[in-house]
Amino acid sequence: MNIKSGLVIITLLSAFFFCSFIVAASLSPLADLGSAANTFNSFGMWAAIGSILAFYIPPLTLYIFGVDSMRFVMSVFCGFGLFIHTALFVFIIAIGSIEGIISDLRGVLGICAAMFITNVVWFFVAFRSSKLDAQKSGIVAHSYNGEHN
């Protein structure tokens, strides 16, 4: 798999997990904790999913159509995502512990951890060297120094 197809797949996986997180949180006890919380199938839940996709789709589309520099724009978003996922994980553990509902939040925490792992893997996929790709595909670059055996 080349860098471009790998990056597209891992970016779509990241978007899927982020949207899944919104849905899972709206189905969890977190949806009952405040007036601003999104409940399942509410306008707020769908607006949050739309906002997430608005950050994923345009840069990914431009990258697919050959604007390689979008990889760097997406890396900034991915860095923000790592910060967001870490903060959400800590926040959910804190709220779950305080409210005594931590066991009810296992699914949300699992998706949050999957988002974090996916975004870390994203950086490895996006910035692995093309030399590594050549070695994996069996193409080994040999330097020719003019000597014959």
CSV table of N, CA and C in Angstrom, one decimal:
chain,number,residue,atom,x,y,z
A,1,MET,N,0.9,-1.2,0.0
A,1,MET,CA,0.0,0.0,0.0
A,1,MET,C,0.9,1.2,0.0
A,2,ASN,N,0.6,2.2,-0.9
A,2,ASN,CA,1.5,3.4,-0.9
A,2,ASN,C,1.0,4.4,0.1
A,3,ILE,N,1.8,5.5,0.2
A,3,ILE,CA,1.5,6.5,1.3
A,3,ILE,C,0.1,7.1,1.0
A,4,LYS,N,-0.2,7.4,-0.2
A,4,LYS,CA,-1.5,8.1,-0.5
A,4,LYS,C,-2.7,7.3,-0.1
A,5,SER,N,-2.8,6.0,-0.5
A,5,SER,CA,-3.9,5.2,-0.2
A,5,SER,C,-4.0,4.9,1.3
A,6,GLY,N,-2.8,4.7,1.9
A,6,GLY,CA,-2.8,4.4,3.4
A,6,GLY,C,-3.3,5.6,4.1
A,7,LEU,N,-2.9,6.8,3.7
A,7,LEU,CA,-3.3,8.1,4.3
A,7,LEU,C,-4.8,8.3,4.2
A,8,VAL,N,-5.4,8.0,3.0
A,8,VAL,CA,-6.8,8.1,2.8
A,8,VAL,C,-7.6,7.1,3.7
A,9,ILE,N,-7.1,5.9,3.8
A,9,ILE,CA,-7.8,4.9,4.7
A,9,ILE,C,-7.7,5.3,6.1
A,10,ILE,N,-6.6,5.7,6.6
A,10,ILE,CA,-6.4,6.0,8.0
A,10,ILE,C,-7.2,7.3,8.4
A,11,THR,N,-7.3,8.3,7.4
A,11,THR,CA,-8.0,9.5,7.6
A,11,THR,C,-9.5,9.2,7.7
A,12,LEU,N,-10.0,8.3,6.9
A,12,LEU,CA,-11.4,7.9,6.9
A,12,LEU,C,-11.7,7.2,8.2
A,13,LEU,N,-10.8,6.3,8.6
A,13,LEU,CA,-11.0,5.6,9.9
A,13,LEU,C,-11.0,6.6,11.1
A,14,SER,N,-10.2,7.6,11.0
A,14,SER,CA,-10.2,8.6,12.1
A,14,SER,C,-11.5,9.4,12.1
A,15,ALA,N,-12.0,9.8,10.9
A,15,ALA,CA,-13.3,10.4,10.8
A,15,ALA,C,-14.4,9.5,11.4
A,16,PHE,N,-14.4,8.3,11.0
A,16,PHE,CA,-15.4,7.3,11.5
A,16,PHE,C,-15.4,7.3,13.0
A,17,PHE,N,-14.2,7.1,13.6
A,17,PHE,CA,-14.1,7.1,15.1
A,17,PHE,C,-14.6,8.4,15.7
A,18,PHE,N,-14.2,9.5,15.2
A,18,PHE,CA,-14.7,10.8,15.8
A,18,PHE,C,-16.2,10.9,15.7
A,19,CYS,N,-16.8,10.5,14.6
A,19,CYS,CA,-18.2,10.6,14.5
A,19,CYS,C,-18.9,9.5,15.4
A,20,SER,N,-18.3,8.4,15.5
A,20,SER,CA,-18.8,7.3,16.4
A,20,SER,C,-18.7,7.8,17.9
A,21,PHE,N,-17.7,8.6,18.2
A,21,PHE,CA,-17.5,9.1,19.5
A,21,PHE,C,-18.7,10.0,19.9
A,22,ILE,N,-19.1,10.9,18.9
A,22,ILE,CA,-20.2,11.8,19.1
A,22,ILE,C,-21.5,11.0,19.4
A,23,VAL,N,-21.7,10.0,18.5
A,23,VAL,CA,-22.9,9.1,18.7
A,23,VAL,C,-22.9,8.4,20.0
A,24,ALA,N,-21.8,7.8,20.4
A,24,ALA,CA,-21.7,7.0,21.6
A,24,ALA,C,-21.9,7.9,22.8
A,25,ALA,N,-21.3,9.1,22.8
A,25,ALA,CA,-21.5,10.1,23.9
A,25,ALA,C,-22.9,10.5,24.0
A,26,SER,N,-23.6,10.6,22.9
A,26,SER,CA,-25.0,11.0,22.9
A,26,SER,C,-25.9,9.9,23.5
A,27,LEU,N,-25.4,8.7,23.4
A,27,LEU,CA,-26.2,7.5,23.9
A,27,LEU,C,-25.8,7.2,25.4
A,28,SER,N,-24.8,7.8,25.9
A,28,SER,CA,-24.2,7.5,27.2
A,28,SER,C,-24.9,8.4,28.3
A,29,PRO,N,-24.6,8.2,29.5
A,29,PRO,CA,-25.1,9.1,30.6
A,29,PRO,C,-24.5,10.5,30.5
A,30,LEU,N,-23.5,10.7,29.7
A,30,LEU,CA,-22.9,12.1,29.5
A,30,LEU,C,-24.0,13.0,28.9
A,31,ALA,N,-24.9,12.4,28.1
A,31,ALA,CA,-25.9,13.2,27.4
A,31,ALA,C,-26.9,13.8,28.4
A,32,ASP,N,-26.9,13.3,29.6
A,32,ASP,CA,-27.9,13.7,30.7
A,32,ASP,C,-27.2,14.7,31.6
A,33,LEU,N,-26.0,15.0,31.5
A,33,LEU,CA,-25.3,15.8,32.5
A,33,LEU,C,-25.4,17.3,32.3
A,34,GLY,N,-25.8,17.8,31.2
A,34,GLY,CA,-25.9,19.3,31.1
A,34,GLY,C,-26.9,19.6,30.0
A,35,SER,N,-27.3,20.9,30.0
A,35,SER,CA,-28.3,21.4,29.1
A,35,SER,C,-27.7,21.5,27.7
A,36,ALA,N,-26.4,21.6,27.6
A,36,ALA,CA,-25.7,21.8,26.3
A,36,ALA,C,-25.3,20.4,25.7
A,37,ALA,N,-25.5,19.3,26.4
A,37,ALA,CA,-25.1,18.0,25.9
A,37,ALA,C,-26.0,17.6,24.8
A,38,ASN,N,-25.4,16.9,23.8
A,38,ASN,CA,-26.2,16.4,22.7
A,38,ASN,C,-26.8,15.0,23.1
A,39,THR,N,-28.1,14.9,22.8
A,39,THR,CA,-28.8,13.6,23.0
A,39,THR,C,-28.8,13.0,21.6
A,40,PHE,N,-29.0,11.7,21.6
A,40,PHE,CA,-29.0,10.9,20.4
A,40,PHE,C,-30.1,11.4,19.4
A,41,ASN,N,-29.7,11.5,18.1
A,41,ASN,CA,-30.5,11.9,17.0
A,41,ASN,C,-31.0,13.4,17.1
A,42,SER,N,-30.4,14.2,18.0
A,42,SER,CA,-30.8,15.6,18.1
A,42,SER,C,-30.1,16.4,17.0
A,43,PHE,N,-30.6,17.6,16.8
A,43,PHE,CA,-30.0,18.5,15.9
A,43,PHE,C,-28.5,18.8,16.3
A,44,GLY,N,-28.2,18.9,17.6
A,44,GLY,CA,-26.9,19.1,18.1
A,44,GLY,C,-25.9,18.0,17.7
A,45,MET,N,-26.4,16.8,17.8
A,45,MET,CA,-25.6,15.6,17.5
A,45,MET,C,-25.2,15.6,16.0
A,46,TRP,N,-26.2,15.9,15.2
A,46,TRP,CA,-25.9,15.9,13.7
A,46,TRP,C,-25.1,17.1,13.3
A,47,ALA,N,-25.3,18.2,14.0
A,47,ALA,CA,-24.5,19.4,13.7
A,47,ALA,C,-23.0,19.1,14.1
A,48,ALA,N,-22.8,18.4,15.2
A,48,ALA,CA,-21.4,18.1,15.6
A,48,ALA,C,-20.8,17.2,14.6
A,49,ILE,N,-21.5,16.2,14.2
A,49,ILE,CA,-21.0,15.2,13.1
A,49,ILE,C,-20.7,16.0,11.8
A,50,GLY,N,-21.6,16.9,11.4
A,50,GLY,CA,-21.4,17.7,10.2
A,50,GLY,C,-20.1,18.6,10.4
A,51,SER,N,-19.9,19.1,11.6
A,51,SER,CA,-18.7,20.0,11.8
A,51,SER,C,-17.5,19.2,11.7
A,52,ILE,N,-17.5,18.0,12.3
A,52,ILE,CA,-16.3,17.1,12.2
A,52,ILE,C,-16.0,16.8,10.8
A,53,LEU,N,-17.0,16.4,10.0
A,53,LEU,CA,-16.8,16.0,8.6
A,53,LEU,C,-16.4,17.2,7.8
A,54,ALA,N,-16.8,18.4,8.2
A,54,ALA,CA,-16.3,19.6,7.5
A,54,ALA,C,-14.8,19.9,7.6
A,55,PHE,N,-14.2,19.4,8.7
A,55,PHE,CA,-12.8,19.5,8.9
A,55,PHE,C,-12.0,18.3,8.2
A,56,TYR,N,-12.7,17.2,8.0
A,56,TYR,CA,-12.1,16.0,7.3
A,56,TYR,C,-12.1,16.0,5.8
A,57,ILE,N,-13.3,16.3,5.3
A,57,ILE,CA,-13.6,16.0,3.9
A,57,ILE,C,-12.9,17.0,2.9
A,58,PRO,N,-12.9,18.3,3.1
A,58,PRO,CA,-12.2,19.2,2.1
A,58,PRO,C,-10.7,18.9,2.0
A,59,PRO,N,-10.0,18.9,3.1
A,59,PRO,CA,-8.5,18.6,2.9
A,59,PRO,C,-8.2,17.2,2.3
A,60,LEU,N,-9.0,16.2,2.8
A,60,LEU,CA,-8.8,14.9,2.2
A,60,LEU,C,-9.1,14.9,0.7
A,61,THR,N,-10.2,15.5,0.3
A,61,THR,CA,-10.6,15.6,-1.1
A,61,THR,C,-9.5,16.2,-1.9
A,62,LEU,N,-8.9,17.4,-1.4
A,62,LEU,CA,-7.9,18.0,-2.1
A,62,LEU,C,-6.6,17.2,-2.2
A,63,TYR,N,-6.3,16.4,-1.1
A,63,TYR,CA,-5.2,15.5,-1.1
A,63,TYR,C,-5.4,14.4,-2.1
A,64,ILE,N,-6.6,13.9,-2.2
A,64,ILE,CA,-6.9,12.8,-3.2
A,64,ILE,C,-6.7,13.3,-4.6
A,65,PHE,N,-7.0,14.6,-4.8
A,65,PHE,CA,-6.9,15.1,-6.2
A,65,PHE,C,-5.5,15.7,-6.5
A,66,GLY,N,-4.5,15.4,-5.6
A,66,GLY,CA,-3.2,15.7,-6.0
A,66,GLY,C,-2.5,16.8,-5.3
A,67,VAL,N,-3.2,17.5,-4.3
A,67,VAL,CA,-2.5,18.6,-3.6
A,67,VAL,C,-1.8,18.0,-2.4
A,68,ASP,N,-0.6,17.6,-2.6
A,68,ASP,CA,0.2,16.8,-1.6
A,68,ASP,C,0.4,17.7,-0.3
A,69,SER,N,0.4,19.0,-0.5
A,69,SER,CA,0.6,19.8,0.7
A,69,SER,C,-0.5,19.8,1.7
A,70,MET,N,-1.7,19.3,1.3
A,70,MET,CA,-2.8,19.1,2.2
A,70,MET,C,-2.4,18.1,3.3
A,71,ARG,N,-1.5,17.3,3.1
A,71,ARG,CA,-1.0,16.4,4.1
A,71,ARG,C,-0.5,17.1,5.4
A,72,PHE,N,0.1,18.3,5.1
A,72,PHE,CA,0.6,19.1,6.2
A,72,PHE,C,-0.5,19.8,6.9
A,73,VAL,N,-1.5,20.2,6.2
A,73,VAL,CA,-2.7,20.9,6.8
A,73,VAL,C,-3.4,19.8,7.6
A,74,MET,N,-3.6,18.6,7.1
A,74,MET,CA,-4.2,17.5,7.9
A,74,MET,C,-3.4,17.2,9.1
A,75,SER,N,-2.1,17.3,9.0
A,75,SER,CA,-1.3,17.0,10.2
A,75,SER,C,-1.6,18.0,11.3
A,76,VAL,N,-1.8,19.2,11.0
A,76,VAL,CA,-2.2,20.2,12.0
A,76,VAL,C,-3.5,19.8,12.7
A,77,PHE,N,-4.5,19.5,11.9
A,77,PHE,CA,-5.8,19.0,12.4
A,77,PHE,C,-5.6,17.8,13.2
A,78,CYS,N,-4.8,16.9,12.8
A,78,CYS,CA,-4.5,15.6,13.5
A,78,CYS,C,-3.9,15.9,14.9
A,79,GLY,N,-3.0,16.9,14.9
A,79,GLY,CA,-2.4,17.3,16.2
A,79,GLY,C,-3.4,17.9,17.1
A,80,PHE,N,-4.3,18.7,16.6
A,80,PHE,CA,-5.4,19.2,17.4
A,80,PHE,C,-6.3,18.0,17.9
A,81,GLY,N,-6.5,17.1,17.0
A,81,GLY,CA,-7.3,15.9,17.4
A,81,GLY,C,-6.6,15.1,18.5
A,82,LEU,N,-5.3,15.0,18.5
A,82,LEU,CA,-4.7,14.3,19.6
A,82,LEU,C,-4.9,15.0,20.9
A,83,PHE,N,-4.8,16.3,20.9
A,83,PHE,CA,-5.0,17.1,22.1
A,83,PHE,C,-6.5,17.0,22.6
A,84,ILE,N,-7.4,17.1,21.6
A,84,ILE,CA,-8.8,16.9,22.0
A,84,ILE,C,-9.1,15.6,22.6
A,85,HIS,N,-8.6,14.5,21.9
A,85,HIS,CA,-8.9,13.1,22.4
A,85,HIS,C,-8.3,12.9,23.8
A,86,THR,N,-7.1,13.4,24.0
A,86,THR,CA,-6.5,13.3,25.3
A,86,THR,C,-7.3,14.0,26.4
A,87,ALA,N,-7.7,15.2,26.1
A,87,ALA,CA,-8.5,16.0,27.0
A,87,ALA,C,-9.8,15.4,27.3
A,88,LEU,N,-10.5,14.9,26.2
A,88,LEU,CA,-11.8,14.2,26.4
A,88,LEU,C,-11.6,12.9,27.3
A,89,PHE,N,-10.6,12.2,27.0
A,89,PHE,CA,-10.4,11.0,27.8
A,89,PHE,C,-10.2,11.3,29.3
A,90,VAL,N,-9.4,12.3,29.6
A,90,VAL,CA,-9.2,12.7,31.0
A,90,VAL,C,-10.5,13.2,31.6
A,91,PHE,N,-11.2,14.1,30.8
A,91,PHE,CA,-12.5,14.7,31.3
A,91,PHE,C,-13.5,13.6,31.5
A,92,ILE,N,-13.6,12.6,30.7
A,92,ILE,CA,-14.6,11.6,30.8
A,92,ILE,C,-14.3,10.7,32.1
A,93,ILE,N,-13.0,10.4,32.3
A,93,ILE,CA,-12.7,9.6,33.5
A,93,ILE,C,-13.0,10.4,34.7
A,94,ALA,N,-12.7,11.7,34.7
A,94,ALA,CA,-13.0,12.6,35.9
A,94,ALA,C,-14.5,12.7,36.1
A,95,ILE,N,-15.3,13.0,35.1
A,95,ILE,CA,-16.7,13.0,35.3
A,95,ILE,C,-17.3,11.7,35.7
A,96,GLY,N,-16.8,10.6,35.1
A,96,GLY,CA,-17.3,9.3,35.4
A,96,GLY,C,-17.0,8.9,36.8
A,97,SER,N,-15.8,9.3,37.3
A,97,SER,CA,-15.5,9.0,38.7
A,97,SER,C,-16.3,9.8,39.7
A,98,ILE,N,-16.4,11.1,39.4
A,98,ILE,CA,-17.2,12.0,40.3
A,98,ILE,C,-18.6,11.6,40.4
A,99,GLU,N,-19.2,11.3,39.2
A,99,GLU,CA,-20.7,10.9,39.2
A,99,GLU,C,-20.9,9.4,39.5
A,100,GLY,N,-19.9,8.7,39.6
A,100,GLY,CA,-20.0,7.2,39.8
A,100,GLY,C,-20.6,6.4,38.7
A,101,ILE,N,-20.3,6.9,37.4
A,101,ILE,CA,-20.8,6.2,36.2
A,101,ILE,C,-19.7,5.8,35.3
A,102,ILE,N,-18.5,5.6,35.9
A,102,ILE,CA,-17.4,5.2,35.0
A,102,ILE,C,-17.6,3.9,34.2
A,103,SER,N,-18.3,3.0,34.9
A,103,SER,CA,-18.5,1.7,34.2
A,103,SER,C,-19.5,1.9,33.0
A,104,ASP,N,-20.4,2.9,33.1
A,104,ASP,CA,-21.3,3.2,32.0
A,104,ASP,C,-20.6,3.9,30.8
A,105,LEU,N,-19.4,4.3,31.0
A,105,LEU,CA,-18.7,5.1,30.0
A,105,LEU,C,-17.6,4.3,29.3
A,106,ARG,N,-17.5,3.0,29.5
A,106,ARG,CA,-16.5,2.2,28.9
A,106,ARG,C,-16.4,2.3,27.4
A,107,GLY,N,-17.6,2.2,26.8
A,107,GLY,CA,-17.6,2.3,25.3
A,107,GLY,C,-17.1,3.6,24.8
A,108,VAL,N,-17.5,4.7,25.4
A,108,VAL,CA,-17.1,6.1,25.0
A,108,VAL,C,-15.6,6.2,25.2
A,109,LEU,N,-15.1,5.7,26.4
A,109,LEU,CA,-13.6,5.7,26.6
A,109,LEU,C,-12.9,4.8,25.6
A,110,GLY,N,-13.4,3.7,25.2
A,110,GLY,CA,-12.8,2.8,24.2
A,110,GLY,C,-12.7,3.5,22.9
A,111,ILE,N,-13.8,4.2,22.5
A,111,ILE,CA,-13.7,4.9,21.2
A,111,ILE,C,-12.8,6.1,21.3
A,112,CYS,N,-12.7,6.7,22.4
A,112,CYS,CA,-11.8,7.8,22.6
A,112,CYS,C,-10.3,7.3,22.5
A,113,ALA,N,-10.0,6.2,23.1
A,113,ALA,CA,-8.7,5.6,23.0
A,113,ALA,C,-8.4,5.2,21.5
A,114,ALA,N,-9.4,4.6,20.9
A,114,ALA,CA,-9.2,4.3,19.4
A,114,ALA,C,-8.9,5.5,18.6
A,115,MET,N,-9.6,6.6,18.9
A,115,MET,CA,-9.3,7.8,18.1
A,115,MET,C,-7.9,8.3,18.3
A,116,PHE,N,-7.4,8.2,19.6
A,116,PHE,CA,-6.1,8.6,19.9
A,116,PHE,C,-5.1,7.8,19.1
A,117,ILE,N,-5.2,6.5,19.2
A,117,ILE,CA,-4.3,5.5,18.6
A,117,ILE,C,-4.4,5.7,17.1
A,118,THR,N,-5.5,5.9,16.5
A,118,THR,CA,-5.6,6.1,15.0
A,118,THR,C,-4.9,7.4,14.6
A,119,ASN,N,-5.0,8.5,15.4
A,119,ASN,CA,-4.3,9.7,15.1
A,119,ASN,C,-2.8,9.6,15.2
A,120,VAL,N,-2.3,8.8,16.2
A,120,VAL,CA,-0.9,8.5,16.3
A,120,VAL,C,-0.4,7.8,15.1
A,121,VAL,N,-1.1,6.7,14.7
A,121,VAL,CA,-0.8,5.9,13.5
A,121,VAL,C,-0.9,6.8,12.3
A,122,TRP,N,-1.8,7.7,12.2
A,122,TRP,CA,-1.9,8.6,11.1
A,122,TRP,C,-0.6,9.3,10.8
A,123,PHE,N,0.1,9.8,11.8
A,123,PHE,CA,1.4,10.5,11.6
A,123,PHE,C,2.4,9.5,11.0
A,124,PHE,N,2.5,8.3,11.5
A,124,PHE,CA,3.4,7.3,10.9
A,124,PHE,C,3.1,7.0,9.5
A,125,VAL,N,1.8,6.9,9.1
A,125,VAL,CA,1.4,6.6,7.7
A,125,VAL,C,1.7,7.8,6.9
A,126,ALA,N,1.4,9.0,7.3
A,126,ALA,CA,1.6,10.2,6.5
A,126,ALA,C,3.0,10.6,6.3
A,127,PHE,N,3.9,10.3,7.2
A,127,PHE,CA,5.3,10.8,7.1
A,127,PHE,C,6.3,9.7,7.0
A,128,ARG,N,5.9,8.5,6.7
A,128,ARG,CA,6.9,7.5,6.5
A,128,ARG,C,7.7,7.8,5.2
A,129,SER,N,8.9,7.4,5.2
A,129,SER,CA,9.7,7.7,4.0
A,129,SER,C,9.4,6.9,2.8
A,130,SER,N,9.6,7.4,1.6
A,130,SER,CA,9.3,6.7,0.4
A,130,SER,C,10.4,5.6,0.2
A,131,LYS,N,11.6,5.7,0.9
A,131,LYS,CA,12.6,4.7,0.8
A,131,LYS,C,12.1,3.4,1.5
A,132,LEU,N,11.4,3.6,2.6
A,132,LEU,CA,10.8,2.5,3.4
A,132,LEU,C,9.7,1.8,2.5
A,133,ASP,N,8.9,2.6,1.7
A,133,ASP,CA,7.9,2.0,0.8
A,133,ASP,C,8.6,1.2,-0.3
A,134,ALA,N,9.8,1.7,-0.8
A,134,ALA,CA,10.5,1.0,-1.8
A,134,ALA,C,11.0,-0.4,-1.3
A,135,GLN,N,11.5,-0.3,-0.1
A,135,GLN,CA,12.0,-1.6,0.5
A,135,GLN,C,10.9,-2.6,0.8
A,136,LYS,N,9.8,-2.1,1.2
A,136,LYS,CA,8.6,-3.0,1.5
A,136,LYS,C,8.1,-3.6,0.2
A,137,SER,N,8.2,-2.9,-0.9
A,137,SER,CA,7.7,-3.4,-2.2
A,137,SER,C,8.7,-4.3,-2.9
A,138,GLY,N,9.9,-4.4,-2.3
A,138,GLY,CA,10.9,-5.3,-2.9
A,138,GLY,C,11.9,-4.5,-3.9
A,139,ILE,N,11.7,-3.3,-4.0
A,139,ILE,CA,12.5,-2.5,-4.9
A,139,ILE,C,13.6,-1.9,-4.0
A,140,VAL,N,14.8,-2.4,-4.2
A,140,VAL,CA,16.0,-1.9,-3.4
A,140,VAL,C,16.9,-1.1,-4.3
A,141,ALA,N,17.1,0.1,-3.9
A,141,ALA,CA,18.0,1.0,-4.6
A,141,ALA,C,19.4,0.6,-4.3
A,142,HIS,N,20.2,0.3,-5.4
A,142,HIS,CA,21.6,0.0,-5.2
A,142,HIS,C,22.4,1.1,-5.8
A,143,SER,N,23.4,1.5,-5.2
A,143,SER,CA,24.3,2.6,-5.8
A,143,SER,C,25.3,1.9,-6.7
A,144,TYR,N,25.6,2.5,-7.8
A,144,TYR,CA,26.6,1.9,-8.7
A,144,TYR,C,27.8,2.7,-8.6
A,145,ASN,N,28.9,2.0,-8.2
A,145,ASN,CA,30.1,2.8,-8.0
A,145,ASN,C,31.2,2.5,-9.1
A,146,GLY,N,30.8,1.8,-10.2
A,146,GLY,CA,31.6,1.6,-11.3
A,146,GLY,C,32.4,0.3,-11.2
A,147,GLU,N,32.4,-0.4,-10.1
A,147,GLU,CA,33.2,-1.7,-10.0
A,147,GLU,C,32.3,-2.8,-10.5
A,148,HIS,N,32.9,-3.8,-11.1
A,148,HIS,CA,32.2,-5.0,-11.6
A,148,HIS,C,32.8,-6.2,-10.8
A,149,ASN,N,31.9,-7.2,-10.5
A,149,ASN,CA,32.3,-8.4,-9.9
A,149,ASN,C,32.7,-9.5,-10.8
